[in-house]
mmCIF file of C-alpha atoms in Angstrom:
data_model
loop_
_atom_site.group_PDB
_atom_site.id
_atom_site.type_symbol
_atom_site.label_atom_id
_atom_site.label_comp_id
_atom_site.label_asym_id
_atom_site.label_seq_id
_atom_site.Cartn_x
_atom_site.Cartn_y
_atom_site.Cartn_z
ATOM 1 C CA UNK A 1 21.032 65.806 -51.961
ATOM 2 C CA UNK A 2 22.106 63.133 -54.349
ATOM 3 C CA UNK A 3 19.992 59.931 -55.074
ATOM 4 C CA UNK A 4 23.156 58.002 -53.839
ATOM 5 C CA UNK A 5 23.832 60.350 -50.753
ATOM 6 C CA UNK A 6 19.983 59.349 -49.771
ATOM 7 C CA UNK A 7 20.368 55.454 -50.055
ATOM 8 C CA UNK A 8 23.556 55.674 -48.043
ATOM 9 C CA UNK A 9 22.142 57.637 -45.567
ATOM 10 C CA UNK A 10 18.688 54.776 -45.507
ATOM 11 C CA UNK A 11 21.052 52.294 -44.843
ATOM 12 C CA UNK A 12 22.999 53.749 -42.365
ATOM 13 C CA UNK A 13 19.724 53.982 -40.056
ATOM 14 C CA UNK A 14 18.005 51.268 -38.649
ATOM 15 C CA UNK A 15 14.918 50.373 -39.558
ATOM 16 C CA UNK A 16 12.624 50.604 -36.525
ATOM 17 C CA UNK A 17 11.234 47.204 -36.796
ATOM 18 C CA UNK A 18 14.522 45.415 -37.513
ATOM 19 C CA UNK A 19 16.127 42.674 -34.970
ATOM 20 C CA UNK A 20 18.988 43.103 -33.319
ATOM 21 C CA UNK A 21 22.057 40.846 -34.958
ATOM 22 C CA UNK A 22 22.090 40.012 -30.934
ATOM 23 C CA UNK A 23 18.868 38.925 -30.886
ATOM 24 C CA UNK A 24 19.062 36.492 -34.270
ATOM 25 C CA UNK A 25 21.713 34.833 -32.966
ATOM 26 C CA UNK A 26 20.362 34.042 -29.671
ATOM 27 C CA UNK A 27 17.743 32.629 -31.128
ATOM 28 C CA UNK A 28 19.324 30.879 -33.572
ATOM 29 C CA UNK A 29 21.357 29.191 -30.928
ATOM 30 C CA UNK A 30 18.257 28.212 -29.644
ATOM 31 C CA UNK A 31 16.767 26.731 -32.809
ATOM 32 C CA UNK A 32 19.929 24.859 -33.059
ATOM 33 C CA UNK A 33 19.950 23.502 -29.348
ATOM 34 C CA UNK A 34 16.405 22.698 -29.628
ATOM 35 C CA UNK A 35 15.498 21.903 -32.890
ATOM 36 C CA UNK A 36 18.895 20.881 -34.471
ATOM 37 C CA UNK A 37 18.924 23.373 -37.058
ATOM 38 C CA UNK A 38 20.938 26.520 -37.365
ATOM 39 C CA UNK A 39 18.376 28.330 -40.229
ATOM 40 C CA UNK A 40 15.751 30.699 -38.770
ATOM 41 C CA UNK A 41 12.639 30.149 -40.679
ATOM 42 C CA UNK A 42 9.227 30.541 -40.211
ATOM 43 C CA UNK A 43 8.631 26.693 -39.383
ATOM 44 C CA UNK A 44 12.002 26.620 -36.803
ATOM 45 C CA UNK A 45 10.123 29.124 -35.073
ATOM 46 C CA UNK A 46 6.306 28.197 -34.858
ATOM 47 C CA UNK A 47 8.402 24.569 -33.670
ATOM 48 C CA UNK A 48 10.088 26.874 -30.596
ATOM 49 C CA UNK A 49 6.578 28.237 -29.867
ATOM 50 C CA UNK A 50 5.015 24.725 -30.000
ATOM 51 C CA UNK A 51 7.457 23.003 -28.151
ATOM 52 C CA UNK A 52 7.254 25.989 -25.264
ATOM 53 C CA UNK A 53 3.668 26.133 -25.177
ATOM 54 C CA UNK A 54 3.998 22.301 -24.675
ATOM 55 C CA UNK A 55 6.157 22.346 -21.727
ATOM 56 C CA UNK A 56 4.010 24.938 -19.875
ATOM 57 C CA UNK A 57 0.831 22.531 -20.111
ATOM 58 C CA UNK A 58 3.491 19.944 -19.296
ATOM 59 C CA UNK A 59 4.289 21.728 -15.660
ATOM 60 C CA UNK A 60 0.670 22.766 -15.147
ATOM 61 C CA UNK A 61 -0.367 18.998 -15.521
ATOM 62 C CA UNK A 62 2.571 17.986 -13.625
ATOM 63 C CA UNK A 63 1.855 20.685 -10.583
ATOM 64 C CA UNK A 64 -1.474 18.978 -11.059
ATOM 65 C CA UNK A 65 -0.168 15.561 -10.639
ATOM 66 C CA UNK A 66 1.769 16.439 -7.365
ATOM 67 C CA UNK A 67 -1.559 18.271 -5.616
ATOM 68 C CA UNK A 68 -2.987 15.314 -6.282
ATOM 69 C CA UNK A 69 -0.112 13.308 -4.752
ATOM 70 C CA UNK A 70 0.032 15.611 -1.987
ATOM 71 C CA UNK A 71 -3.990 14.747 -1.263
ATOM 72 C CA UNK A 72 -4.020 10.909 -1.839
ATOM 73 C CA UNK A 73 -1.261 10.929 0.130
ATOM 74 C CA UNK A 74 -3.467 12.345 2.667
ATOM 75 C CA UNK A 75 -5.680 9.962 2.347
ATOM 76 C CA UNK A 76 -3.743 7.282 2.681
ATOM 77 C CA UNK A 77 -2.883 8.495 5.589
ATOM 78 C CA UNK A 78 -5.926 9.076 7.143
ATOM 79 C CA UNK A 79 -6.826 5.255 6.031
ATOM 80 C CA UNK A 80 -4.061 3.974 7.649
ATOM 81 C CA UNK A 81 -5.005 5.863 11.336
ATOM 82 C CA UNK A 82 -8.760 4.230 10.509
ATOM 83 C CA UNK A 83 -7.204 0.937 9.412
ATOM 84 C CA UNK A 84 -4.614 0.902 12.714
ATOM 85 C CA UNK A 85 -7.817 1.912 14.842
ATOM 86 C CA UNK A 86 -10.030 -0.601 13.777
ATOM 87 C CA UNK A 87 -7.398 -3.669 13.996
ATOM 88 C CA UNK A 88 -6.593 -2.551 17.647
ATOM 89 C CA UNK A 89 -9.834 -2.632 18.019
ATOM 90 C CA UNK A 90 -10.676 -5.994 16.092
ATOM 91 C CA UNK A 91 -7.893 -7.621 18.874
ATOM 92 C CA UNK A 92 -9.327 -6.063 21.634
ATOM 93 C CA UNK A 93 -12.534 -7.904 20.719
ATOM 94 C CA UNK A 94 -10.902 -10.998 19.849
ATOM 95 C CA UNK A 95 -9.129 -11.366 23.246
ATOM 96 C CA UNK A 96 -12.310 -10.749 25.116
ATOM 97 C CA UNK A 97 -13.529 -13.250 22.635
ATOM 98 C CA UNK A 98 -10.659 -15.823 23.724
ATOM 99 C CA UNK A 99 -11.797 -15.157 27.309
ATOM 100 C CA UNK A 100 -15.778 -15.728 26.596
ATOM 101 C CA UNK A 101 -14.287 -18.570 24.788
ATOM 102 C CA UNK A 102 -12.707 -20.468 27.709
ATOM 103 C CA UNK A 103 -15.314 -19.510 30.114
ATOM 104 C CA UNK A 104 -17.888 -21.243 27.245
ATOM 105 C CA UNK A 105 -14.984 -24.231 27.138
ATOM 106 C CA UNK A 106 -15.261 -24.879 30.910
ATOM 107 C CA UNK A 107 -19.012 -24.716 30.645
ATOM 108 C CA UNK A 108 -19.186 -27.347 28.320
ATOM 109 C CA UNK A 109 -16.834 -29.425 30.540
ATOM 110 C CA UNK A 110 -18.950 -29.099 33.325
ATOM 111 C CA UNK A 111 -22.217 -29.798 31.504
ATOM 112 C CA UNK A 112 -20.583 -33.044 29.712
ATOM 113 C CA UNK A 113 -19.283 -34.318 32.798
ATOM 114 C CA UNK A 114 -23.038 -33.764 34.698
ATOM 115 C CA UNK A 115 -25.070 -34.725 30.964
ATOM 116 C CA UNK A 116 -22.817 -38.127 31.729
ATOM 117 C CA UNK A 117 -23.219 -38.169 35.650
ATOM 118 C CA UNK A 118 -26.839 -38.145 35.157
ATOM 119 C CA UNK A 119 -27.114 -40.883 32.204
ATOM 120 C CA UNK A 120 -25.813 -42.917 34.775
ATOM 121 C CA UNK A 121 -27.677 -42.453 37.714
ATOM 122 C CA UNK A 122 -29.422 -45.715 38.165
ATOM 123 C CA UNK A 123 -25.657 -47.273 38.861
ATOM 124 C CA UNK A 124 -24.546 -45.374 41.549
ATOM 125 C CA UNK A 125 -23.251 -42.071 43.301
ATOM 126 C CA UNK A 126 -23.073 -38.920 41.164
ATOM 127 C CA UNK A 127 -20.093 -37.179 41.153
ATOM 128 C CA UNK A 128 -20.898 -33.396 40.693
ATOM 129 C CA UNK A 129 -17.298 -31.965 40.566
ATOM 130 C CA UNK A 130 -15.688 -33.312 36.762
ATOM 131 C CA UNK A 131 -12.467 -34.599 37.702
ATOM 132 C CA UNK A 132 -9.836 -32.175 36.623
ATOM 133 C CA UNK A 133 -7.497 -33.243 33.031
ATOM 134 C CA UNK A 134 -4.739 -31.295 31.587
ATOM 135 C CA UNK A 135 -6.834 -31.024 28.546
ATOM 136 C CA UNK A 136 -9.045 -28.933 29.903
ATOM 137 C CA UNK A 137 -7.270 -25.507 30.292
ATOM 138 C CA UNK A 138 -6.626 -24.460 26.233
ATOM 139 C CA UNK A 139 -3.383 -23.184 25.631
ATOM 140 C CA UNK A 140 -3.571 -19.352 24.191
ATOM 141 C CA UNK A 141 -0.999 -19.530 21.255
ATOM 142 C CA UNK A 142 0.158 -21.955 18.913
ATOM 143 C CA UNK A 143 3.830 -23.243 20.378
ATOM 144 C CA UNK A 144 1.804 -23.824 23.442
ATOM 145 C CA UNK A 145 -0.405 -25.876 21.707
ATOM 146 C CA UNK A 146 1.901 -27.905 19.738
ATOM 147 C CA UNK A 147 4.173 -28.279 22.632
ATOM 148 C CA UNK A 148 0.944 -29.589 24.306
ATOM 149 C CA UNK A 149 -0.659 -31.760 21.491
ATOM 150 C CA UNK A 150 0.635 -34.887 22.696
ATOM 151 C CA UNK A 151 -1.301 -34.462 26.031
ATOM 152 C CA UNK A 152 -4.272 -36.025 23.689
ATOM 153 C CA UNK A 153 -4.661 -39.711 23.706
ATOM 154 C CA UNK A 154 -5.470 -40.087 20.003
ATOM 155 C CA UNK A 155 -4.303 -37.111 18.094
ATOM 156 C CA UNK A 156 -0.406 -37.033 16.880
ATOM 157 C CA UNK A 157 0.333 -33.959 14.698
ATOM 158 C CA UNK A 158 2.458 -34.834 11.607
ATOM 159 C CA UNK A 159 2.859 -31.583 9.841
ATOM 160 C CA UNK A 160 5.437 -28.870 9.345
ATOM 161 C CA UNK A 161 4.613 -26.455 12.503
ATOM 162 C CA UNK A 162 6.005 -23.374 10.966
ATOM 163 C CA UNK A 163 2.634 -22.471 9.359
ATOM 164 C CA UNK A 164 0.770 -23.187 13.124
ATOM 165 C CA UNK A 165 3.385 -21.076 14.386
ATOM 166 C CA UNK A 166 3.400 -18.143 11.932
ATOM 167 C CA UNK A 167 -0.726 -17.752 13.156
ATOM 168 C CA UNK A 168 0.723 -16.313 16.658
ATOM 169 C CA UNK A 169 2.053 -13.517 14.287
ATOM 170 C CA UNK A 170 -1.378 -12.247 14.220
ATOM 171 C CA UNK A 171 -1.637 -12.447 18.110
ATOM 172 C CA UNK A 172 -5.536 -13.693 18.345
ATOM 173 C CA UNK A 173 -5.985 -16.215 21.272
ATOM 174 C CA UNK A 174 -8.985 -17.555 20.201
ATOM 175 C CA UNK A 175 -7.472 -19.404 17.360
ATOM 176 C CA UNK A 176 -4.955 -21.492 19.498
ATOM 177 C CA UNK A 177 -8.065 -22.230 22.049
ATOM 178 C CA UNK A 178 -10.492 -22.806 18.602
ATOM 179 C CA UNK A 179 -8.139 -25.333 17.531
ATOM 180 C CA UNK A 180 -7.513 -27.405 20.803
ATOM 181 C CA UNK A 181 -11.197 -27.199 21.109
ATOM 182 C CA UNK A 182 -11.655 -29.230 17.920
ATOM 183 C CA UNK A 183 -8.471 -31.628 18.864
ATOM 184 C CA UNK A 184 -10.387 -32.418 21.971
ATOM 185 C CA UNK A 185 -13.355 -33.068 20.249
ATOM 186 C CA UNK A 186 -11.889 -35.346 17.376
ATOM 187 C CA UNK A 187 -9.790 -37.116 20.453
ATOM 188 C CA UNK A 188 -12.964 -38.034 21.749
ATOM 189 C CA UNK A 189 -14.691 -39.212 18.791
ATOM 190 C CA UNK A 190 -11.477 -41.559 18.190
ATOM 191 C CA UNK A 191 -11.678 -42.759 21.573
ATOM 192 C CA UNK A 192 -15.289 -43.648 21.023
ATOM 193 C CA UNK A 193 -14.676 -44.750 16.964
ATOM 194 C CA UNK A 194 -11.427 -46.963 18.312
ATOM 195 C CA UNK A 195 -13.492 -48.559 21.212
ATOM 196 C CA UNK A 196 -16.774 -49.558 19.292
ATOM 197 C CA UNK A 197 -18.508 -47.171 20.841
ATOM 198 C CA UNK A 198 -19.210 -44.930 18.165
ATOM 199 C CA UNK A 199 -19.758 -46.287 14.344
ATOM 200 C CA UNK A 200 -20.087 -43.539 12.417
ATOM 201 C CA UNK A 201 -18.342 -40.969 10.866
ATOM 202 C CA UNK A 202 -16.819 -37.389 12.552
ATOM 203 C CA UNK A 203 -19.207 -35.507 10.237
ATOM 204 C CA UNK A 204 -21.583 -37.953 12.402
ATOM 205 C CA UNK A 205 -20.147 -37.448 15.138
ATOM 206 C CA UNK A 206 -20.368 -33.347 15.031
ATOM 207 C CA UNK A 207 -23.585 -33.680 13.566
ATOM 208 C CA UNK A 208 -24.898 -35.284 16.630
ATOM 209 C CA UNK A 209 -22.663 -35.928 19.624
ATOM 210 C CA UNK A 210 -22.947 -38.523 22.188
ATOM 211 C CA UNK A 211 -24.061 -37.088 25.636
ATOM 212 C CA UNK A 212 -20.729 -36.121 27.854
ATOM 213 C CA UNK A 213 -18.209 -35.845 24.871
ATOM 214 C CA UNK A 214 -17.052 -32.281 23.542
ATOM 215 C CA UNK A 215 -17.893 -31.702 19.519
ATOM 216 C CA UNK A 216 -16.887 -29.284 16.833
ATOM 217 C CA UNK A 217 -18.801 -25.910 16.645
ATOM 218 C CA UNK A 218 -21.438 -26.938 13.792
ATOM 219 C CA UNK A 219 -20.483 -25.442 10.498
ATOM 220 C CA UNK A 220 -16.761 -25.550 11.032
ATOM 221 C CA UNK A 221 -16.470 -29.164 9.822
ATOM 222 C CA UNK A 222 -15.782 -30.378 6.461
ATOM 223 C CA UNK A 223 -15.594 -33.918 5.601
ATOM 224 C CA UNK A 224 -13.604 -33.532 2.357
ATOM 225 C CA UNK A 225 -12.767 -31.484 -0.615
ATOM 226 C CA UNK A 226 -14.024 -31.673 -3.959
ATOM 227 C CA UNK A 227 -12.539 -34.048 -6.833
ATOM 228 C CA UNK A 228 -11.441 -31.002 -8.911
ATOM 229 C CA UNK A 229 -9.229 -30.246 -5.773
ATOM 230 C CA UNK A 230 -7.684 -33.375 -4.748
ATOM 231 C CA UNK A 231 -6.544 -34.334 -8.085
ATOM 232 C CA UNK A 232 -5.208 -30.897 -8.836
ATOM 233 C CA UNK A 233 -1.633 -30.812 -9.352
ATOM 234 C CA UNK A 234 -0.862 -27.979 -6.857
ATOM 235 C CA UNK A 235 -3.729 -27.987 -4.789
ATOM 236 C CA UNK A 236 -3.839 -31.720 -4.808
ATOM 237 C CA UNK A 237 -0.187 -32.070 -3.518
ATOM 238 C CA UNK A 238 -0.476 -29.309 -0.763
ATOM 239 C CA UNK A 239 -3.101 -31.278 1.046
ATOM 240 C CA UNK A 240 -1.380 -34.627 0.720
ATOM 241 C CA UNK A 241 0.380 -34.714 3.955
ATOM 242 C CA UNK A 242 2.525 -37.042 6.226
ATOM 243 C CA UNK A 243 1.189 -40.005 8.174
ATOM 244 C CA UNK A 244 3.386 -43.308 10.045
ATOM 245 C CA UNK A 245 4.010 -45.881 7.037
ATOM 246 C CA UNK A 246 1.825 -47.748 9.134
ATOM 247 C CA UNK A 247 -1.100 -45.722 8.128
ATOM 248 C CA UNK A 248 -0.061 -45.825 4.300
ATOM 249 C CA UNK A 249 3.166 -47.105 2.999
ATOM 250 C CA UNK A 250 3.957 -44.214 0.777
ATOM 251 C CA UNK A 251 4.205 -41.962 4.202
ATOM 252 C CA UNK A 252 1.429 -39.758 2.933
ATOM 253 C CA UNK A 253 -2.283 -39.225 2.308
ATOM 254 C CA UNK A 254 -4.786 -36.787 0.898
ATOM 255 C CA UNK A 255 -6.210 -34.737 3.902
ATOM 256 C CA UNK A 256 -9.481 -33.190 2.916
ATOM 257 C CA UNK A 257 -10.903 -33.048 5.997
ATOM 258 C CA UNK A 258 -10.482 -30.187 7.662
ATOM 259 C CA UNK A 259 -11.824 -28.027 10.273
ATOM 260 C CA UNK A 260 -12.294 -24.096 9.784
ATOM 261 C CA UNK A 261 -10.666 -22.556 12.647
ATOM 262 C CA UNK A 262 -12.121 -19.183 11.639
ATOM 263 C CA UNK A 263 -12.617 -16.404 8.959
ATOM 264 C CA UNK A 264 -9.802 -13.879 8.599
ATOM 265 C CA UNK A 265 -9.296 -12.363 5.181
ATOM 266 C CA UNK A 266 -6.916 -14.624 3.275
ATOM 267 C CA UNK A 267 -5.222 -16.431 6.187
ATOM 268 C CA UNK A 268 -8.527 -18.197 7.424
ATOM 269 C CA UNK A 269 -6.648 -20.702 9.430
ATOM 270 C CA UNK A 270 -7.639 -24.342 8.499
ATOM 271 C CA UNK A 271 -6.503 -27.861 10.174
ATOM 272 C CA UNK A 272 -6.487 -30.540 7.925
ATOM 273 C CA UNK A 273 -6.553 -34.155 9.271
ATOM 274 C CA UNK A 274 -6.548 -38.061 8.938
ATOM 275 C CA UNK A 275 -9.392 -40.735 10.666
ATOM 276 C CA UNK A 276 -7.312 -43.570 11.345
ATOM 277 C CA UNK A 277 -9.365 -44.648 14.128
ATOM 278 C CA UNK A 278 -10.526 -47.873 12.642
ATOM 279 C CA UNK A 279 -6.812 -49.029 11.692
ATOM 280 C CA UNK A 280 -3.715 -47.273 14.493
ATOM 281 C CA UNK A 281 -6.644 -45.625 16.648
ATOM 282 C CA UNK A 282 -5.132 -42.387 15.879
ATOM 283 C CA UNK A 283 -6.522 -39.170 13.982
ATOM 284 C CA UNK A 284 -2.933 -37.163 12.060
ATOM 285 C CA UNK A 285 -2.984 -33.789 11.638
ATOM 286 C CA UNK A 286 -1.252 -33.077 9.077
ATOM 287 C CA UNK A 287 -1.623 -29.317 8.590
ATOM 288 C CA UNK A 288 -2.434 -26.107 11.004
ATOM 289 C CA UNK A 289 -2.168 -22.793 9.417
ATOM 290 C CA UNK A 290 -3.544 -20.580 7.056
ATOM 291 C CA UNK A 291 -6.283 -21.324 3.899
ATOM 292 C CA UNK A 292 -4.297 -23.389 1.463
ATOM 293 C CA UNK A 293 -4.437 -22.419 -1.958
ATOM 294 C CA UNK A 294 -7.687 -23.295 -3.871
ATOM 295 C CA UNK A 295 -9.526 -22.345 -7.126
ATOM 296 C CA UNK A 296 -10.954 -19.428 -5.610
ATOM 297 C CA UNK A 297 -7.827 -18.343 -4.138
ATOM 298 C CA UNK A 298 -6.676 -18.667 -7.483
#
C-alpha cells in the first residue's frame, strides 16, 4: 500500500479519543451562554467546572438554609404555644388578683372607717357599719373609670383618655381598680391638704397616712422626675400636660408626679398628676396610660 493510500485511510478513521463535532458544539454553546465566549480553551472550561462546582455547594448550603428554616420555624412555633400558655395564664392570675384586690379595697374601707370610729370614741356612739359611697366599689376597666372619675370630690382628669383607654386592650382588671385606688387616696389627701387638716406633702401623706383615710401602696409614689427629664425637649413636653388657666395661665404644667400603676414590660401604666390643693383645691390628672418615653426607654 502506498504512503498516501495509508494517510488517507488514518484520516478517514476516527481517532478513539476524539470528540464528537456534536459534542464541541454543545459545549461551546455552553461556554458562550455562560461565559460569553464562543472559543473552547482550556481556561473557558476549568471556568464551566468552577462555576458548576459552585452552584452545587450553592444548593447544598441553600438545602441547608431551608432545614434550618424548616426547624426555627418549629421553634417559633413551639414558643408561641409556651408564650400563648403563659399569658392566659398571667390573666388568669391577674383577674384573681383584681378580685383579692377589691376584697383587700373593702377591707381597708372597713378598717378606716372603725381606725376613725374608735379615735373618736370619747364623743359619742360608734358607728360600726361605714356608711356606704359610690367610691367605694372600683370600676374594673378604664371607660368605667373615666366615666366615673368625677364621682371624686377633688380629682378632675384633664388628659387625652385614649391612652387610659387603650390599657383595657390588655384586659387586666387590676389596673382600672389600682388606679381608682390611688384617685381615692390623693382625693383624700386634697380634702385634708384643702381643709388645713393636713400640711404636708402627698409623698407625706403616703409616707404616713392619717388614721381613717385610704393611701397609695408604698413604693408606687413618685414625687417628681429628674431635671435631665423635665427640661428634655421630648420627654420634657410629653409630661407637660393640661390644667384650668386658673391653675396656670399658659393652660399647662410639668406633671412629674406620678403614680406607678404597675410593672408590665414596656407599657407599665403610669398616672401623672397636679397638687393644686393649696390654690383650686383640686389635684389634675393629666395623663393615664402607658410608661412615657424616658432615657432608658431611649
Amino acid at each position: 500500500m502506498r504512503d498516501s493510500d495509508i494517510e488517507t485511510e488514518k484520516a478517514a478513521t476516527p481517532h478513539p479519543h476524539s470528540i464528537p463535532s456534536s459534542v464541541t458544539d454543545a459545549l461551546r454553546s455552553v461556554i458562550r451562554s455562560v461565559i460569553g465566549t464562543a472559543e473552547v480553551t482550556v481556561d473557558a472550561v476549568t471556568r464551566l467546572g468552577q462555576l458548576a462546582a459552585d452552584t452545587v455547594a450553592q444548593q447544598s448550603a441553600l438545602k441547608a438554609l431551608r432545614d434550618r428554616l424548616q426547624t426555627v420555624q418549629s421553634e417559633r412555633n413551639t414558643l408561641e404555644d409556651s408564650y400563648t400558655e403563659v399569658t392566659i395564664r398571667n390573666v388568669d392570675g391577674q383577674n384573681e388578683l383584681a378580685a383579692l384586690r377589691i376584697e383587700l379595697s373593702d377591707a381597708q374601707k372597713d378598717l378606716r372607717h372603725l381606725r376613725g370610729e374608735l379615735a373618736k370614741l370619747d364623743r359619742g356612739e360608734v358607728s360600726w357599719v361605714p356608711a356606704k359611697v359610690t367610691t367605694d366599689d372600683p370600676p374594673d376597666n378604664f371607660q368605667d373609670l373615666l366615666d366615673r372619675v368625677g364621682e371624686f370630690t377633688h380629682i378632675v382628669f384633664t388628659g387625652d383618655p385614649k391612652p387610659a383607654l387603650e390599657l383595657d386592650e390588655h384586659n387586666l382588671l387590676d389596673w382600672a381598680i389600682r388606679t381608682w385606688d390611688s384617685l381615692r387616696a390623693l382625693d383624700d389627701y386634697c380634702a385634708l391638704r384643702a381643709s388645713g387638716a393636713f400640711s404636708g406633702s402627698v409623698d407625706d401623706y403616703v409616707t404616713n397616712t392619717p388614721t381613717g383615710y385610704a393611701t397609695i401602696t408604698p413604693g408606687s409614689h413618685a414625687r417628681g422626675e429628674t431635671h435631665a427629664t423635665q427640661v428634655h425637649s421630648e420627654f420634657g413636653r410629653v409630661r407637660t400636660l393640661p390644667v384650668p388657666e386658673q391653675v396656670d395661665a399658659s393652660g399647662k404644667v410639668f406633671m412629674g408626679a406620678h403614680v406607678r400603676i404597675a410593672k408590665y414590660g414596656s407599657i407599665s401604666p403610669r398616672m401623672h398628676y397636679h397638687n393644686d390643693a393649696t390654690g383650686t383645691g383640686k389635684i389634675y390628672i393629666g395623663y393615664i396610660g402607658r410608661h412615657l418615653p424616658n432615657f432608658r426607654s431611649n
